[in-house]
Amino acid sequence: MHPVATVARMWAGPTARLGLAASAAVLLAACATDGPDREPLRVFAASSLTEAFQEMADAFEDALPGTEVELVFAGSQVLRLQIEQGAHADIFASADPRHMESLARDGLVTGPRLLAENELVVIVPPGNPAGIEAFADLAGAHRVVIGTPNVPVGAYTREALRRAEAAVELPGFEKAVMGRVVSEESNVRLVRAKVELGEADAAIVYRTDAVPGRVRTVQVPPRANVRARYLIGVVAGAQNPAAAERWVAYASSAEGRRILSRHGFLADVRAAQ
């Protein structure tokens, strides 16, 4: 069964690709096997990892000639379901530990490890027509968009709204904001798109998805914010297990974490394995 997800690749310029290739080659050479891997490496990853994993894939392919990386992006809950139903995947990277832990319990993913972290922000259109200048202003917005309860960004959003009531002393805040929700989307990119298209006064997304110039950012108070934890692991029965192990090692390395950091993720290079 083929996953219903967005498959996307963006290619860096020649100079950037050469720099990435040089760094990746050093990291990956020690675990290279004789001859290139001809079986494509299929990576299932949360939508918010799109740009970071595209950059990693360029470096990975340059360092291991003959290896083709296929990136499949969607909400973590969608990808988990597809893996449970037997979809061909070698790697799974989830924006919510619950989906990874469920697959690991069922023996469908091996060796999951922490990859990076993220946090929430409110985004509004560049002109901010609703005048939302603070997190508390969400209660007065006319059109708010969030993720569905099953998508990680939606679950984190609901937790942040609950925290705000106690930690930031906003009684009734969760109910007030949920009463302003006009749409619930299945991944964070669809949430952001509603603001970019002018179909929402505000939305709650990951910090990595708040692209300057396309949206404006309003901070979530630290005591109400939620730290999103990204886990990565090899799918049991992977058709390209050797390359899968290399990908996990590279993504978890200092170079991989530098790429994640450049794209706004919280990834401690010093903790690289």
C-alpha positions as MATLAB code, in Angstrom:
seq = 'MHPVATVARMWAGPTARLGLAASAAVLLAACATDGPDREPLRVFAASSLTEAFQEMADAFEDALPGTEVELVFAGSQVLRLQIEQGAHADIFASADPRHMESLARDGLVTGPRLLAENELVVIVPPGNPAGIEAFADLAGAHRVVIGTPNVPVGAYTREALRRAEAAVELPGFEKAVMGRVVSEESNVRLVRAKVELGEADAAIVYRTDAVPGRVRTVQVPPRANVRARYLIGVVAGAQNPAAAERWVAYASSAEGRRILSRHGFLADVRAAQ';
ca = [
       0.000    0.000    0.000;
       1.471    3.337   -1.013;
       1.394    6.100    1.593;
      -0.833    9.090    1.011;
       1.857   11.680    1.630;
       3.773   14.454   -0.037;
       7.033   13.400   -1.674;
       9.330   16.365   -2.225;
      12.969   17.059   -3.053;
      14.745   20.409   -3.403;
      18.271   20.514   -4.784;
      20.965   22.773   -3.387;
      23.284   24.729   -5.645;
      26.632   23.235   -6.752;
      28.703   25.016   -4.101;
      26.420   24.019   -1.268;
      26.263   20.435   -2.526;
      30.066   20.154   -2.656;
      30.403   21.411    0.912;
      27.764   19.031    2.193;
      29.245   16.132    0.283;
      32.687   16.696    1.794;
      31.331   16.746    5.337;
      29.053   13.763    4.839;
      31.745   11.701    3.124;
      33.944   11.825    6.218;
      31.056   10.792    8.448;
      29.808    7.981    6.248;
      32.976    6.491    4.779;
      33.697    4.316    7.803;
      30.404    2.467    7.478;
      30.328    2.184    3.680;
      30.043   -1.271    2.161;
      31.716   -2.580   -0.972;
      29.807   -1.252   -3.968;
      26.877    1.195   -3.947;
      23.454    0.392   -2.585;
      21.086    0.127   -5.527;
      17.913   -0.267   -3.492;
      16.376    3.193   -2.837;
      16.404    4.366    0.760;
      12.860    5.379    1.668;
      12.574    7.866    4.498;
       9.189    8.570    6.108;
       9.380   11.871    7.997;
       7.145   14.412    9.700;
       6.195   17.329    7.444;
       8.101   19.829    9.580;
      11.374   18.058    8.715;
      10.979   18.700    4.976;
      13.720   21.256    4.283;
      16.217   19.809    6.774;
      15.879   16.278    5.406;
      16.080   17.504    1.814;
      19.450   19.057    2.630;
      20.575   15.871    4.369;
      19.493   13.747    1.419;
      21.619   15.791   -0.981;
      24.717   15.268    1.173;
      23.927   11.589    1.727;
      23.576   10.836   -1.986;
      26.760   12.730   -2.848;
      28.711   10.851   -0.175;
      27.363    7.439   -1.204;
      27.153    7.336   -5.033;
      24.494    4.933   -6.212;
      22.249    5.501   -3.188;
      18.933    7.119   -4.018;
      16.975    8.699   -1.153;
      13.198    8.858   -1.462;
      11.659   11.292    1.022;
       8.017   10.911    2.004;
       6.549   13.678    4.160;
       3.194   13.730    5.956;
       1.757   14.007    9.438;
       3.473   11.571   11.812;
       0.173    9.866   12.545;
      -0.428    9.216    8.828;
       3.035    7.739    8.351;
       2.657    5.555   11.438;
      -0.602    4.164   10.066;
       0.984    3.451    6.709;
       3.875    1.582    8.356;
       1.392   -0.420   10.426;
      -0.372   -1.344    7.194;
       2.841   -2.582    5.590;
       4.012    0.387    3.541;
       7.603    0.144    2.286;
       9.707    2.393    4.499;
      13.277    2.125    5.758;
      13.329    5.061    8.182;
      10.670    6.721   10.312;
      11.168   10.168   11.862;
       8.273   11.279   14.048;
       7.435   14.675   15.553;
       5.674   12.970   18.481;
       7.268   10.192   20.573;
       3.909    8.484   20.984;
       3.807    7.352   17.362;
       7.367    6.066   17.445;
       6.873    4.324   20.777;
       3.741    2.587   19.518;
       5.581    1.211   16.484;
       8.533    0.153   18.648;
       6.230   -1.719   21.046;
       4.793   -3.612   18.092;
       8.257   -4.470   16.810;
       7.832   -2.338   13.680;
      10.685    0.087   14.416;
      14.061   -0.665   16.008;
      16.498    1.500   17.925;
      14.512    4.758   18.144;
      16.553    7.703   19.385;
      16.035   11.398   20.030;
      16.892   13.457   16.946;
      15.891   17.052   17.737;
      13.341   19.240   19.451;
      11.042   22.071   18.420;
       8.610   24.501   20.020;
       5.372   26.287   19.199;
       4.694   29.809   17.956;
       1.612   31.682   16.806;
       1.707   32.909   13.207;
      -0.379   35.666   11.663;
      -0.491   37.190    8.142;
       2.231   39.784    7.424;
      -0.288   42.617    7.770;
      -1.808   41.126   10.946;
      -5.326   42.444   10.168;
      -6.776   40.957   13.373;
      -4.232   42.811   15.509;
      -2.921   39.755   17.352;
       0.156   40.952   19.201;
       0.268   38.505   22.122;
      -0.634   34.889   22.830;
      -3.592   36.011   24.954;
      -5.062   37.814   21.922;
      -5.931   34.442   20.350;
      -9.066   34.375   22.497;
     -10.366   37.369   20.542;
      -9.446   36.215   17.035;
     -12.246   35.417   14.603;
     -10.497   32.626   12.639;
      -7.946   30.352   14.273;
      -6.472   27.251   12.607;
      -4.772   24.394   14.461;
      -3.820   20.764   13.831;
      -6.202   17.880   14.425;
      -5.934   16.123   17.813;
      -4.086   13.184   16.230;
      -1.385   15.176   14.441;
       1.550   16.087   16.716;
       1.266   19.853   16.270;
      -2.429   19.619   17.157;
      -1.762   17.615   20.308;
       1.006   20.010   21.364;
      -1.274   22.992   20.666;
      -3.994   21.683   22.954;
      -1.451   21.060   25.683;
      -0.149   24.627   25.356;
      -3.670   26.024   25.624;
      -4.262   23.973   28.783;
      -0.959   25.120   30.273;
      -1.810   28.750   29.560;
      -4.816   28.632   31.852;
      -2.703   27.783   34.903;
       0.842   28.838   34.067;
      -0.004   32.176   32.463;
      -3.200   32.748   34.460;
      -5.629   32.917   31.545;
      -8.820   31.365   32.947;
     -11.123   29.980   30.267;
      -8.436   30.507   27.619;
      -8.515   27.011   26.123;
     -12.288   27.055   25.680;
     -12.230   30.585   24.275;
      -9.554   29.788   21.669;
     -11.112   26.462   20.675;
     -14.346   28.361   20.109;
     -12.508   30.465   17.512;
     -11.124   27.486   15.585;
     -12.496   27.390   12.035;
     -10.329   24.577   10.675;
      -8.245   21.654   11.953;
      -5.593   20.351    9.559;
      -3.796   16.997    9.225;
      -0.233   18.375    9.141;
       1.584   21.537   10.130;
       2.195   22.697    6.550;
      -1.546   22.767    5.905;
      -2.017   24.768    9.114;
       0.527   27.340    7.936;
      -1.009   27.497    4.470;
      -4.304   28.768    5.884;
      -2.538   31.864    7.224;
      -0.478   32.353    4.061;
      -3.656   32.223    1.968;
      -5.432   34.747    4.194;
      -7.968   32.178    5.355;
      -7.079   32.539    9.032;
      -6.295   35.357   11.462;
      -3.828   33.154   13.307;
      -2.532   29.615   13.612;
      -0.250   27.653   15.922;
       2.701   25.915   14.268;
       6.275   24.876   15.044;
       8.887   27.611   15.162;
      10.625   25.959   12.186;
       7.527   26.552   10.045;
       7.281   30.291   10.721;
       9.033   31.497    7.566;
       9.977   35.203    7.791;
       8.302   37.294    5.120;
       5.514   34.812    4.593;
       4.064   35.120    8.092;
       4.633   37.106   11.275;
       5.460   35.371   14.532;
       3.889   35.895   17.947;
       5.646   34.143   20.817;
       4.036   31.560   23.066;
       4.950   32.322   26.715;
       7.682   29.934   27.889;
       5.572   28.606   30.767;
       2.803   27.660   28.340;
       4.966   26.406   25.488;
       5.513   22.734   24.717;
       8.769   21.121   23.623;
       8.157   18.817   20.640;
      10.520   15.819   20.623;
      11.512   14.224   17.297;
      12.530   10.563   17.309;
      14.115    8.582   14.481;
      14.458    4.832   13.986;
      14.916    2.059   11.417;
      11.749    0.318   10.249;
      11.798   -3.420   10.920;
      12.112   -5.361    7.681;
      13.668   -2.374    5.901;
      14.570   -3.242    2.323;
      17.783   -1.223    2.562;
      18.878   -1.773    6.182;
      22.552   -0.885    5.688;
      21.763    2.526    4.202;
      19.040    3.010    6.837;
      21.555    2.584    9.646;
      23.898    5.047    7.923;
      21.107    7.601    7.570;
      20.273    7.406   11.286;
      23.966    7.725   12.160;
      24.372   10.724    9.837;
      21.204   12.490   11.017;
      22.355   12.019   14.630;
      25.927   13.159   13.947;
      27.322   16.625   14.578;
      26.942   17.476   10.870;
      23.344   16.235   10.806;
      22.504   18.244   13.890;
      24.104   21.339   12.379;
      21.740   20.976    9.427;
      18.781   20.641   11.793;
      19.946   23.703   13.729;
      20.235   25.753   10.534;
      16.589   24.983    9.859;
      15.517   26.156   13.305;
      15.413   22.903   15.253;
      16.821   22.561   18.734;
      19.603   20.043   18.132;
      22.596   19.911   20.459;
      25.681   19.266   18.334;
      27.617   18.339   21.473;
      25.195   15.469   22.124;
      25.838   13.909   18.697;
      26.332   10.168   18.743;
];
